[in-house]
Amino acid sequence: MRSQQMQYPSGPKGSWFTGMALELIKDPKKFFHKYAQEYPEILRFRSFYNHFYVISKPEYLQHVLQKNAKNYVKGMVYQQIKLVLGEGLLTSEGDYWLRQRRLAQPSFHRNKIAGFFELMKESTNDIILDWERERGKELDVYPEMMRLTLDIIGRTMLSTHESSHADTVKEALEKTLFGTQRRIESPIKWPFWVPNQINRTIQSGKKDLDQIIYGIISAKRKGQNRHGDLLDMLMDAEDVDTGERMNDQQLRDEILTIFLAGHETTAIVLSWALYILGSHQEEYQKLKKELAQVVANETFSITHLTELTNLTNFIHEVMRMYPPAYGIGRLALDKDQLGPYPLKAGANILMSIHHMHNDPKFWGDPEIFRPSRFENFDFRKNAFRYMPFGGGPRICIGNNFAMMEMQVVLVMLLKAFSFEYIQKTPPESIALITDRPKNGILLKVN
Ligand code: HEM
């Protein structure tokens, strides 16, 4: 076999000093989409003294995320997240990650998640009762969806509704998450011990959370407060080879990780979903009709979910257009090769999920919202073109949880309300760690 001719990726050069940093920081999503079309397989660019490769050929993404995943670890951003989350699933690596993933995986199985259906309904019902009082008014649905998804993760993970901790957990989490996000996004990262405002916010939230979480774990260890929640499942999970279980520190890291990874992303998708319902009447009517046929006058139950195919396609189309995790990064441990392109050890790889979801070579009219494109869609074959939950062994562990949660919330909100987007221009988004609504999403709730 003839060996493949080496090629070296090229890309935009930018300024001698900052490289492409300014254009990248201004709008990372636009940056990746623009240059990935100009350099369709791979491009290389510099931001100050860091060099990056952006890969956009599905086979290359599959290579990095799946086929040769052992050669790659998570990128720079995760080092910051680690300060707060410790060695949770999102931030750990290697054998330790694999062991933790194997321990946690069964708790996220479809059958286990099914047990949370009623809790998700209860949380949504509470929001509906609040919104009843706001009927006819304009409401910013983004913070509302954040409130809802945080409540859902609190109930399912720690049974906060069964305890007196609900408000303290919420407050402490908000502080910690808000602070962590600010820290990650801030260009200067002061060491964690420097008592500036961001670090102080994180430390104070973290202290409260640790106290509560360790308290809950300790009570559970004594056999109290066992409610079959996610924490119970993680505590009971045993390593198949050694019979070992997680210790308190490991449980704490996993719980915080799931809180962080599991609520904002879902809230963002739900907010955009409501925006579409408020601005595309035909989509709203289509889903209402499906609900009338499938659920009709019955009590909404988990068995209805598989029949709600239009709703499921609708959610996929929202995630195609507005993927909250719009890009992911990896660092090469050893040298590697992508097709004809050599990669050095230490290479920083970026993958734009947003670009993959909007590449006109693959998606017809990508700027048009059209859920029917997911009818008969081959998810397996296109796993590295449509990938809101990432891909390969580090694919989102909460994907089934998130899908069920979004279905439950949307069914219940659709049954209770109609929505109207009355602002003159569409909502803007801002891509930081996640891509989220920049100034919220105002909707008239009728
Ligand atoms: C629409 C909602 C969600 C989206 C779009 C999303 C997206 C993602 C993506 C893209 C990754 C992979 C990151 C990478 O490879 O660098 C990921 C990982 C992860 N997600 Fe999600 N996620 C969502 C909801 C959730 C929920 C509800 C939970 C938990 C209940 C969760 C927990 C996690 C965890 C623990 C990881 C790390 C997995 C590992 O590395 O083993 N996510 N998520």
mmCIF file of C-alpha atoms and ligand atoms in Angstrom, residues 65 74 78 88-92 97 101 108 153 157 230 254 257-267 269 319 323-325 327-330 353 387-391 393-399 401-403 405-406, ligand 1:
data_model
loop_
_atom_site.group_PDB
_atom_site.id
_atom_site.type_symbol
_atom_site.label_atom_id
_atom_site.label_comp_id
_atom_site.label_asym_id
_atom_site.label_seq_id
_atom_site.Cartn_x
_atom_site.Cartn_y
_atom_site.Cartn_z
ATOM 1 C CA LEU A 65 -13.722 11.102 20.070
ATOM 2 C CA LYS A 74 -10.169 17.118 27.772
ATOM 3 C CA TYR A 78 -11.805 21.658 32.192
ATOM 4 C CA GLY A 88 -16.271 14.086 38.715
ATOM 5 C CA LEU A 89 -17.173 12.386 35.436
ATOM 6 C CA LEU A 90 -16.871 15.552 33.395
ATOM 7 C CA THR A 91 -13.302 16.301 34.462
ATOM 8 C CA SER A 92 -11.612 13.014 35.384
ATOM 9 C CA TRP A 97 -12.812 8.046 34.781
ATOM 10 C CA ARG A 101 -18.343 5.879 34.434
ATOM 11 C CA PHE A 108 -28.680 6.543 33.998
ATOM 12 C CA ILE A 153 -32.150 17.818 39.290
ATOM 13 C CA MET A 157 -30.635 13.596 42.616
ATOM 14 C CA LEU A 230 -29.776 9.235 42.027
ATOM 15 C CA GLU A 254 -20.142 13.216 41.047
ATOM 16 C CA THR A 257 -20.790 17.462 38.438
ATOM 17 C CA ILE A 258 -24.256 16.206 37.603
ATOM 18 C CA PHE A 259 -25.788 19.371 39.043
ATOM 19 C CA LEU A 260 -23.517 21.522 36.885
ATOM 20 C CA ALA A 261 -23.661 19.453 33.693
ATOM 21 C CA GLY A 262 -27.292 18.540 34.072
ATOM 22 C CA HIS A 263 -29.297 21.682 34.462
ATOM 23 C CA GLU A 264 -28.150 24.658 32.421
ATOM 24 C CA THR A 265 -27.847 22.770 29.121
ATOM 25 C CA THR A 266 -31.394 21.427 29.417
ATOM 26 C CA ALA A 267 -32.737 24.845 30.445
ATOM 27 C CA VAL A 269 -32.779 23.935 24.962
ATOM 28 C CA MET A 319 -30.857 21.026 19.566
ATOM 29 C CA PRO A 323 -26.823 23.170 20.659
ATOM 30 C CA PRO A 324 -25.997 24.471 24.167
ATOM 31 C CA ALA A 325 -22.659 22.636 24.162
ATOM 32 C CA GLY A 327 -18.105 23.098 20.880
ATOM 33 C CA ILE A 328 -15.833 20.642 22.638
ATOM 34 C CA GLY A 329 -12.063 20.399 22.917
ATOM 35 C CA ARG A 330 -9.425 17.736 23.323
ATOM 36 C CA ILE A 353 -20.885 20.970 17.248
ATOM 37 C CA MET A 387 -24.100 15.293 18.113
ATOM 38 C CA PRO A 388 -25.754 17.564 20.698
ATOM 39 C CA PHE A 389 -24.592 15.192 23.439
ATOM 40 C CA GLY A 390 -21.049 14.721 22.093
ATOM 41 C CA GLY A 391 -19.828 11.320 20.901
ATOM 42 C CA PRO A 393 -17.115 6.915 25.191
ATOM 43 C CA ARG A 394 -17.432 10.374 26.786
ATOM 44 C CA ILE A 395 -20.854 11.017 25.331
ATOM 45 C CA CYS A 396 -23.210 12.738 27.784
ATOM 46 C CA ILE A 397 -24.253 10.242 30.445
ATOM 47 C CA GLY A 398 -27.453 12.218 31.018
ATOM 48 C CA ASN A 399 -28.766 12.127 27.431
ATOM 49 C CA PHE A 401 -32.469 11.871 31.348
ATOM 50 C CA ALA A 402 -32.385 15.140 29.391
ATOM 51 C CA MET A 403 -34.578 13.835 26.559
ATOM 52 C CA GLU A 405 -37.064 15.814 30.991
ATOM 53 C CA MET A 406 -37.519 18.000 27.901
HETATM 54 C C1 HEM B 1 -29.875 19.034 26.569
HETATM 55 C C2 HEM B 1 -29.142 18.750 27.618
HETATM 56 C C3 HEM B 1 -27.701 18.340 27.586
HETATM 57 C C4 HEM B 1 -26.738 18.551 26.635
HETATM 58 C C5 HEM B 1 -26.889 19.286 25.305
HETATM 59 C C6 HEM B 1 -25.516 17.938 27.119
HETATM 60 C C7 HEM B 1 -24.327 17.904 26.402
HETATM 61 C C8 HEM B 1 -23.196 17.219 26.811
HETATM 62 C C9 HEM B 1 -21.993 17.062 26.017
HETATM 63 C C10 HEM B 1 -21.774 17.629 24.616
HETATM 64 C C11 HEM B 1 -21.113 16.333 26.744
HETATM 65 C C12 HEM B 1 -19.720 15.863 26.292
HETATM 66 C C13 HEM B 1 -18.624 16.857 26.606
HETATM 67 C C14 HEM B 1 -17.286 16.446 26.000
HETATM 68 O O1 HEM B 1 -17.172 15.405 25.369
HETATM 69 O O2 HEM B 1 -16.330 17.204 26.190
HETATM 70 C C15 HEM B 1 -21.741 16.032 28.031
HETATM 71 C C16 HEM B 1 -21.154 15.320 29.054
HETATM 72 C C17 HEM B 1 -21.754 15.074 30.278
HETATM 73 N N1 HEM B 1 -23.061 15.375 30.633
HETATM 74 FE FE1 HEM B 1 -24.434 16.278 29.469
HETATM 75 N N2 HEM B 1 -25.758 17.391 28.352
HETATM 76 C C18 HEM B 1 -27.073 17.600 28.672
HETATM 77 C C19 HEM B 1 -27.740 17.181 29.814
HETATM 78 C C20 HEM B 1 -27.163 16.481 30.853
HETATM 79 C C21 HEM B 1 -27.861 15.990 32.013
HETATM 80 C C22 HEM B 1 -29.361 16.158 32.264
HETATM 81 C C23 HEM B 1 -26.927 15.394 32.828
HETATM 82 C C24 HEM B 1 -27.109 14.698 34.157
HETATM 83 C C25 HEM B 1 -28.256 14.448 34.725
HETATM 84 C C26 HEM B 1 -25.637 15.492 32.160
HETATM 85 C C27 HEM B 1 -24.432 15.029 32.656
HETATM 86 C C28 HEM B 1 -23.256 14.954 31.919
HETATM 87 C C29 HEM B 1 -22.028 14.355 32.448
HETATM 88 C C30 HEM B 1 -21.821 13.787 33.851
HETATM 89 C C31 HEM B 1 -21.082 14.421 31.408
HETATM 90 C C32 HEM B 1 -19.648 13.875 31.437
HETATM 91 C C33 HEM B 1 -19.675 12.456 30.923
HETATM 92 C C34 HEM B 1 -18.308 11.771 30.857
HETATM 93 O O3 HEM B 1 -17.334 12.391 30.433
HETATM 94 O O4 HEM B 1 -18.274 10.588 31.194
HETATM 95 N N3 HEM B 1 -25.820 16.157 30.963
HETATM 96 N N4 HEM B 1 -23.014 16.576 28.036
#
